XYZ file of N, CA and C in Angstrom:
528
model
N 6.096 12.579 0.653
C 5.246 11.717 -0.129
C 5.232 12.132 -1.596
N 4.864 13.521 -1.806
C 4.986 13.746 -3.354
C 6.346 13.576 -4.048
N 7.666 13.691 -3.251
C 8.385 12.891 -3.978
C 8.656 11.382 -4.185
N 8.195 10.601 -3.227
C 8.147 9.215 -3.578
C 7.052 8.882 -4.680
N 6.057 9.981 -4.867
C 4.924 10.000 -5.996
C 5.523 10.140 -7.423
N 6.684 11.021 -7.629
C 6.865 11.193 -8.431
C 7.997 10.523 -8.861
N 8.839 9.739 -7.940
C 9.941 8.962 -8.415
C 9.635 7.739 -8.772
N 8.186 6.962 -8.120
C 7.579 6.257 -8.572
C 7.136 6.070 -9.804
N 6.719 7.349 -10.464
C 6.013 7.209 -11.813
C 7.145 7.127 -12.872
N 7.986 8.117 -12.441
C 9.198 7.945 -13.261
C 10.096 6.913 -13.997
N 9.854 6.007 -12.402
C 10.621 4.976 -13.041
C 9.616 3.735 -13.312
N 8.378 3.895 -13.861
C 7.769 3.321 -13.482
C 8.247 2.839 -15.469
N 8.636 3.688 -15.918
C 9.295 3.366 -17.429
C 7.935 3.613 -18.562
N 6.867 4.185 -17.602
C 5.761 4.514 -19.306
C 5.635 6.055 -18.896
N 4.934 6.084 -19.971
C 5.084 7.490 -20.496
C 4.506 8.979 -19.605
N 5.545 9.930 -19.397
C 5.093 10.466 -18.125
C 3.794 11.373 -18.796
N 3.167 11.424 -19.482
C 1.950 12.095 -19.509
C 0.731 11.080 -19.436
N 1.030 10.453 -19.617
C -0.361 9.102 -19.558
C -0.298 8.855 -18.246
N 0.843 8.501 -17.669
C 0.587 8.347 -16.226
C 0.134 8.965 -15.003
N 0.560 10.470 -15.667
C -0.003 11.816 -14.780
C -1.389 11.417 -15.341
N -2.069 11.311 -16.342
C -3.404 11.470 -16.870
C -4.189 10.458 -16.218
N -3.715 8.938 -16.091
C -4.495 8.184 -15.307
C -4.011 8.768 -14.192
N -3.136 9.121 -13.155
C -3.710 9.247 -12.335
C -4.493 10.702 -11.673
N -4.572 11.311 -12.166
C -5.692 11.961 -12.287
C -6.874 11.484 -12.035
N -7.387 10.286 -13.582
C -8.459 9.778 -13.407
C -8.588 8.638 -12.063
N -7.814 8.364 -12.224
C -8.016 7.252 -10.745
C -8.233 8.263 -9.324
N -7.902 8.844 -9.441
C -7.947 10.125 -8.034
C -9.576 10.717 -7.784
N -10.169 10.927 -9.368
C -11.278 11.219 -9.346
C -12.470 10.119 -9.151
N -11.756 9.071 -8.999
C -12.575 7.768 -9.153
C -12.483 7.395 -7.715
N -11.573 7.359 -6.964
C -11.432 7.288 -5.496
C -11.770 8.035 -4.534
N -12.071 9.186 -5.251
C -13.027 10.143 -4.127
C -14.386 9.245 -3.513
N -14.758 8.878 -4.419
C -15.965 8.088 -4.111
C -16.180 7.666 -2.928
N -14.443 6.487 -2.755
C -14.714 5.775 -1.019
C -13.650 6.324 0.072
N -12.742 6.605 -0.634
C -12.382 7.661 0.643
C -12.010 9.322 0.377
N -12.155 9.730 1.834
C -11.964 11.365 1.801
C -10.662 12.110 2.353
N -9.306 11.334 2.428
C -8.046 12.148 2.788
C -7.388 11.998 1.251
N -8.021 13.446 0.740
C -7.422 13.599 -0.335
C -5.767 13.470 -0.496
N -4.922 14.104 0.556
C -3.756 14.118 0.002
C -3.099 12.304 0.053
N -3.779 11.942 0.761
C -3.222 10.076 1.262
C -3.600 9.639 -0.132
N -5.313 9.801 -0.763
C -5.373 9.120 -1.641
C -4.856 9.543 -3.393
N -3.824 10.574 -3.034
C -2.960 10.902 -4.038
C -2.095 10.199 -4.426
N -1.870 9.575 -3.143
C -0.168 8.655 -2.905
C -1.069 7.257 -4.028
N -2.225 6.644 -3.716
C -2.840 5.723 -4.128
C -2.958 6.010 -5.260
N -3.361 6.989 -5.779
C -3.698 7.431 -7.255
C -2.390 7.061 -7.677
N -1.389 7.702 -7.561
C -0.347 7.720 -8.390
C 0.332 6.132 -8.479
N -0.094 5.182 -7.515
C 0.397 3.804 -7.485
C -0.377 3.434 -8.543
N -1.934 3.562 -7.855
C -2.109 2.438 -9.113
C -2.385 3.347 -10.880
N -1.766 4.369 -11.316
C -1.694 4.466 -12.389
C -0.675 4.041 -12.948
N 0.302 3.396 -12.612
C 1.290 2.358 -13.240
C 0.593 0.889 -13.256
N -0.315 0.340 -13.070
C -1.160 -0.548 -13.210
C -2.045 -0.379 -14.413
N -2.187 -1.680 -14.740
C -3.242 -1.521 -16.101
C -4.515 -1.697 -15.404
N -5.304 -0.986 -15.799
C -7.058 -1.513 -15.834
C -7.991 -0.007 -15.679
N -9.038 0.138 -16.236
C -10.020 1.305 -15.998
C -10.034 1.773 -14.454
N -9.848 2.655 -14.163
C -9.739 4.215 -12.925
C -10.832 3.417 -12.133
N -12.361 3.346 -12.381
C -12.956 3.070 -11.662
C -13.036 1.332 -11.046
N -12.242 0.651 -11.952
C -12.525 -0.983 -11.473
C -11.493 -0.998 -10.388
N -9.463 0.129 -10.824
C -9.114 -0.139 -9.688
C -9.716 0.972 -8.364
N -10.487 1.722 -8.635
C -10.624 2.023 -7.292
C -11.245 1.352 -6.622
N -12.319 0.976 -6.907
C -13.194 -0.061 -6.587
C -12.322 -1.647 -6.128
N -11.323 -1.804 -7.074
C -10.397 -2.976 -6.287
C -9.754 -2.620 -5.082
N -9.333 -0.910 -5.156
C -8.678 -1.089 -3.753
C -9.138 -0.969 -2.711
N -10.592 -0.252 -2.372
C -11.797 -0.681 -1.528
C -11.801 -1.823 -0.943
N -11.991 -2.967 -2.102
C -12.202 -4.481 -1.367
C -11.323 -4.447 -0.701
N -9.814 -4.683 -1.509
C -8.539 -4.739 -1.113
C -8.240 -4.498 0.633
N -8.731 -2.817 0.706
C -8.709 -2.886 2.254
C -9.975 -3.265 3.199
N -11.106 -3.762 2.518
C -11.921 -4.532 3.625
C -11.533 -5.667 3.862
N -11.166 -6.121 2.736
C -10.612 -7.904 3.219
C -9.321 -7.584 4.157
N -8.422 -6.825 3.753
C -6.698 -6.958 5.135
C -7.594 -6.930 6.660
N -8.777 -5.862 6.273
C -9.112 -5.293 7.365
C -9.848 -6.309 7.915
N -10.616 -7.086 7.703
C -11.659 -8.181 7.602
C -10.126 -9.731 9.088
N -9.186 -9.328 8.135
C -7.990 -10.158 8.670
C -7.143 -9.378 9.776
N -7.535 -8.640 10.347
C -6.874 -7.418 11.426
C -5.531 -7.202 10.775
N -5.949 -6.925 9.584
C -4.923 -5.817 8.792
C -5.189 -4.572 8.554
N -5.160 -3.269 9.335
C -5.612 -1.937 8.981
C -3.865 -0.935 8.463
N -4.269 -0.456 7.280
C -3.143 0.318 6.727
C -3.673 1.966 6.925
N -3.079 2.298 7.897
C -3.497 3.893 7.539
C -3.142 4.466 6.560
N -3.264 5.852 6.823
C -2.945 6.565 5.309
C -1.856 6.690 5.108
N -0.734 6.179 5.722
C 1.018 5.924 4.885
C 0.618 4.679 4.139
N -0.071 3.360 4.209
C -0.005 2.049 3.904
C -1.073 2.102 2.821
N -2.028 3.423 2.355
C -2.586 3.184 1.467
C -1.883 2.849 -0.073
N -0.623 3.224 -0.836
C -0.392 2.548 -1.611
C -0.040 1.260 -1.419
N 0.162 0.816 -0.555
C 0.466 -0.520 -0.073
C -0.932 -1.600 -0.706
N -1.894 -0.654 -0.321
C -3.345 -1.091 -0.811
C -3.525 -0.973 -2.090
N -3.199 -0.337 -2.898
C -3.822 -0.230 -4.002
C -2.585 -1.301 -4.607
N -0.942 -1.341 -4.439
C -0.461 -2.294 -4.989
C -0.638 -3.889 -4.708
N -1.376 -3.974 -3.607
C -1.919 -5.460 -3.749
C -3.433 -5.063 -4.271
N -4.014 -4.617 -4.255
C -5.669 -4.608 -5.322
C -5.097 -4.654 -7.019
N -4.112 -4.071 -7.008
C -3.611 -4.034 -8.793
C -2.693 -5.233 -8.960
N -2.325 -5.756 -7.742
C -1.255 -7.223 -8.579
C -2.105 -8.420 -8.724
N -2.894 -8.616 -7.250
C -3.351 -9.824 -7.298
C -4.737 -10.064 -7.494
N -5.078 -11.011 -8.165
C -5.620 -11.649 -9.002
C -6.887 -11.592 -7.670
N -8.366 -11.153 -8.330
C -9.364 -10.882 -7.576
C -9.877 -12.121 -6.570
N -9.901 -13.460 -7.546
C -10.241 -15.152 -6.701
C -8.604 -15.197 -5.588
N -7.714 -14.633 -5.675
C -6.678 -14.986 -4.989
C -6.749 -14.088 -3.712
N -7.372 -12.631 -3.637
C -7.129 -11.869 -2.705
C -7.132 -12.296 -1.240
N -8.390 -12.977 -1.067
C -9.057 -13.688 0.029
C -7.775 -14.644 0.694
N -6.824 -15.220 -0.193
C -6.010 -16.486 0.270
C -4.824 -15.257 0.368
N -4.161 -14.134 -0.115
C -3.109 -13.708 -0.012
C -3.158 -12.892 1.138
N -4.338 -12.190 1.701
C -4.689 -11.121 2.706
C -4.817 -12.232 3.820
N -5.212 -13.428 3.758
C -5.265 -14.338 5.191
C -3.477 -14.938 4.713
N -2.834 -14.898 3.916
C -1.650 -15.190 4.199
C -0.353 -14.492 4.642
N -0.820 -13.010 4.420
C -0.131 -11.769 5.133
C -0.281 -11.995 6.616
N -1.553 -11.910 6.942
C -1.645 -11.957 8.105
C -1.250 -13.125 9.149
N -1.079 -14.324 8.785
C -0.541 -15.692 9.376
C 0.963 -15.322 9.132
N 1.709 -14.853 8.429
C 3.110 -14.303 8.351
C 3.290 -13.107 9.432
N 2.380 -12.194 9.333
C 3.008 -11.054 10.201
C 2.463 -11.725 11.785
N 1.647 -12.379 11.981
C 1.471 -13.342 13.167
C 2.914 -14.213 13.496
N 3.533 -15.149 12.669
C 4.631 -15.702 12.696
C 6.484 -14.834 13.051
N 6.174 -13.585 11.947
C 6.882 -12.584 12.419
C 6.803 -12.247 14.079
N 5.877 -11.931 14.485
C 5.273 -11.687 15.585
C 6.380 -12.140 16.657
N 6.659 -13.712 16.868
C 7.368 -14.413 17.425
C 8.928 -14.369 17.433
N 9.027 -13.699 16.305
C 10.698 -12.946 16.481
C 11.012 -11.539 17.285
N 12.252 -12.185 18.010
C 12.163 -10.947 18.632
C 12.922 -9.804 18.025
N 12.376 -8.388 18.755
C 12.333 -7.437 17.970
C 11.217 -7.387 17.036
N 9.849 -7.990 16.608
C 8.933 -7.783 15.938
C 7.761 -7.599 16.459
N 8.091 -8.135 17.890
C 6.547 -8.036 18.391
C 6.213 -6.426 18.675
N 4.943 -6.406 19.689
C 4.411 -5.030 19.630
C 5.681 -3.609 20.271
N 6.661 -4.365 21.532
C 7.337 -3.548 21.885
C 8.774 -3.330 20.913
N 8.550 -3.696 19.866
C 9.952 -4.039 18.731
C 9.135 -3.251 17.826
N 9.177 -3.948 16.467
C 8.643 -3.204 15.341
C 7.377 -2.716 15.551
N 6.339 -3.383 16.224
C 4.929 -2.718 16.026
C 4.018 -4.183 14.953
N 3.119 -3.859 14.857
C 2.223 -4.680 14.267
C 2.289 -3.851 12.909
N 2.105 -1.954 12.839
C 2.436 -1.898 11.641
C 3.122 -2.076 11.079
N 4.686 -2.070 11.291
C 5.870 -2.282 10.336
C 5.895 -3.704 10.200
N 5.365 -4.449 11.100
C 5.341 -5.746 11.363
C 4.486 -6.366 10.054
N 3.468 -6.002 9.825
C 2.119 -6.156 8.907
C 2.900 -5.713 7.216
N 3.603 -4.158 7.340
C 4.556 -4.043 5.875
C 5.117 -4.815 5.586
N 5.586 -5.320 6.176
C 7.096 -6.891 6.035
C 6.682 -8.007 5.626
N 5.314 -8.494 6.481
C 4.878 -9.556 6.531
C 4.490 -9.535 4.657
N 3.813 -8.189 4.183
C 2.949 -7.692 2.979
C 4.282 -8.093 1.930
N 5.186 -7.526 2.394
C 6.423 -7.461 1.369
C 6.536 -8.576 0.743
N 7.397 -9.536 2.109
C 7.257 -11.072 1.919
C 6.273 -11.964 1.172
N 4.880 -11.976 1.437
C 3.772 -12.483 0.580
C 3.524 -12.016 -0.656
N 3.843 -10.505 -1.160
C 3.524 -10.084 -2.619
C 4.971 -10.954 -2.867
N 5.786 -10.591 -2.461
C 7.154 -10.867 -3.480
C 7.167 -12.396 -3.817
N 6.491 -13.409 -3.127
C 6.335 -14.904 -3.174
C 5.209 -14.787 -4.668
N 4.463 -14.172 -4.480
C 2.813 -14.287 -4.952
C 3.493 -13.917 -6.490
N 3.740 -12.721 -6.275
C 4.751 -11.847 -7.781
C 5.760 -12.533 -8.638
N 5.961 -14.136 -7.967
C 7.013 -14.271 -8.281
C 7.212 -14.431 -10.344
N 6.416 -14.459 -10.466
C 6.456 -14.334 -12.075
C 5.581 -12.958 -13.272
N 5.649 -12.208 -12.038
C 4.804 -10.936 -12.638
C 7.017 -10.148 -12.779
N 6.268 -9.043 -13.992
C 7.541 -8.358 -14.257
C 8.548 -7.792 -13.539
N 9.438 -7.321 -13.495
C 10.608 -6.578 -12.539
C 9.957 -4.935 -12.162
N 9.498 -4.412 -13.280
C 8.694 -3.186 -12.907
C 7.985 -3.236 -12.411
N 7.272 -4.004 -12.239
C 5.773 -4.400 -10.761
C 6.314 -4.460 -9.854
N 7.457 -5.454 -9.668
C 7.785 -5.808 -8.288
C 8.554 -4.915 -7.853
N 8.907 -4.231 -8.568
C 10.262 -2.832 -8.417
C 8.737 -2.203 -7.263
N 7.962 -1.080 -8.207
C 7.157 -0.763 -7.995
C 6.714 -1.204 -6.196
N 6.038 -2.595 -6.454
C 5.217 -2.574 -5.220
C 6.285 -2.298 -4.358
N 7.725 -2.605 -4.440
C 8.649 -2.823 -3.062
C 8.744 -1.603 -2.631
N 8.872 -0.406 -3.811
C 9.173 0.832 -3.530
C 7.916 1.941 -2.419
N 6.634 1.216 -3.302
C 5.692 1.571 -2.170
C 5.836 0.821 -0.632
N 6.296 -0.315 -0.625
C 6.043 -0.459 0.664
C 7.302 0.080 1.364
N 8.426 0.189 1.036
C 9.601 0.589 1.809
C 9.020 2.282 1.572
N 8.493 2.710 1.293
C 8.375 4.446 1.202
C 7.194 3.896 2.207
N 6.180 3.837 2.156
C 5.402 3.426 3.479
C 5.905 3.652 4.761
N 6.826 2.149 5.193
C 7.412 1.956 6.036
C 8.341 3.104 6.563
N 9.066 4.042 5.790
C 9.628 5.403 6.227
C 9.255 6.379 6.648
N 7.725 6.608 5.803
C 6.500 7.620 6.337
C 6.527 7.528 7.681
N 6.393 5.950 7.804
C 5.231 5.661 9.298
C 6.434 6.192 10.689
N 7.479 5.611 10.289
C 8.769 5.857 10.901
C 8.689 7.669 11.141
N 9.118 8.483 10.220
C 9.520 9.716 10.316
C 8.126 10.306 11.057
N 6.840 9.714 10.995
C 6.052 10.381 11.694
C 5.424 10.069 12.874
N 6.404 8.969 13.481
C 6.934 8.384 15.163
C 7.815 9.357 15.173
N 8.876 9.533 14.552
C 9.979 10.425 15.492
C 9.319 12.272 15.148
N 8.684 12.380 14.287
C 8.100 13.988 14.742
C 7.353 13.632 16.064
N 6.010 13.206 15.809
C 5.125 12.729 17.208
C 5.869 12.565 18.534
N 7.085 11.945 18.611
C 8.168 12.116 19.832
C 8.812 13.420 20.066
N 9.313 13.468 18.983
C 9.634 14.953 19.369
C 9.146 16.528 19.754
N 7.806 16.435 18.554
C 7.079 17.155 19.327
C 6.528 17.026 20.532
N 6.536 15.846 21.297
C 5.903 15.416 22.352
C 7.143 16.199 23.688
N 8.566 15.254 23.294
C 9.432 15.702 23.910
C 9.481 17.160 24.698
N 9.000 18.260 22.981
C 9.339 19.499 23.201
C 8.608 20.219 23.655
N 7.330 19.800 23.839
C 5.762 20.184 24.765
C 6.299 19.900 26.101
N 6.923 18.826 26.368
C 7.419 18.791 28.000
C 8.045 19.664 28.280
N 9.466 19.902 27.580
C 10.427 20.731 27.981
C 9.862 22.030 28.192
């Protein structure tokens, strides 16, 4: 994770001390609503490539995940930048229509096979569905945003992956 943190900021193309500096401040601003510090590092460092004051986006990405959640969208702590890059793209009156439109997509996904629960899962299922709807929604926000959000969600989606195949394997090796 801390290297997808830091390749993120990098190329995020502004200036690497301002960006370490907000996110800092955004980190200290997110303590507030949640408490897995190292998860909400990954968040800090997303949304300090976003414009707006530390405390409005933490506070956006709060809503952000009551409403997915509100829509039986839950992102654990790999999918929290996932959260903070939809609380920082989309537009606060729009959230409500983009979080019920993730979810009618990863429902539709659903029906392909290989996506349902014994295929991808509902989580990877739910990343995809997320991908698909920001990248529609984004479609006229900059190349560095959309760079950005894709990179969080495909680094997401790898987390969640590599920590199915430890969980198996350690499982495996408890049998043996």
């Amino acid at each position: 994770e801390d290297l997808v943190n830091i390749t993120l900021m990098a190329l995020s193309g502004i200036d690497p001390e301002s960006v370490v500096a907000k996110a800092e401040q955004n980190f200290a601003e997110l303590k507030a609503y949640y408490h897995l510090k190292n998860k909400i590092q990954y968040l800090s460092c997303m949304l300090s490539i976003f414009e707006g004051f530390p405390a409005e986006l933490a506070k956006g990405a709060k809503e952000t995940q009551e409403c997915l959640k509100s829509y039986g969208i839950r992102y654990d702590s790999y999918g929290m930048p996932i959260i903070g890059a939809i609380s920082a793209l989309v537009k606060k009156q729009d959230r409500d229509m983009v979080c019920a439109t993730i979810r009618d997509v990863s429902d539709d996904l659903k029906k392909i096979r290989g996506m349902g629960s014994m295929g991808a899962g509902k989580r990877i299922r739910n990343m995809i569905a997320t991908a698909i709807v920001i990248d529609a929604y984004a479609a006229d926000s900059s190349s560095r945003v959309k760079n950005s959000v894709s990179s969080a969600i495909i680094s997401a989606i790898i987390a969640a992956e590599i920590a199915c195949i430890v969980a198996a394997s350690a499982a495996a090796s408890a049998r043996a």
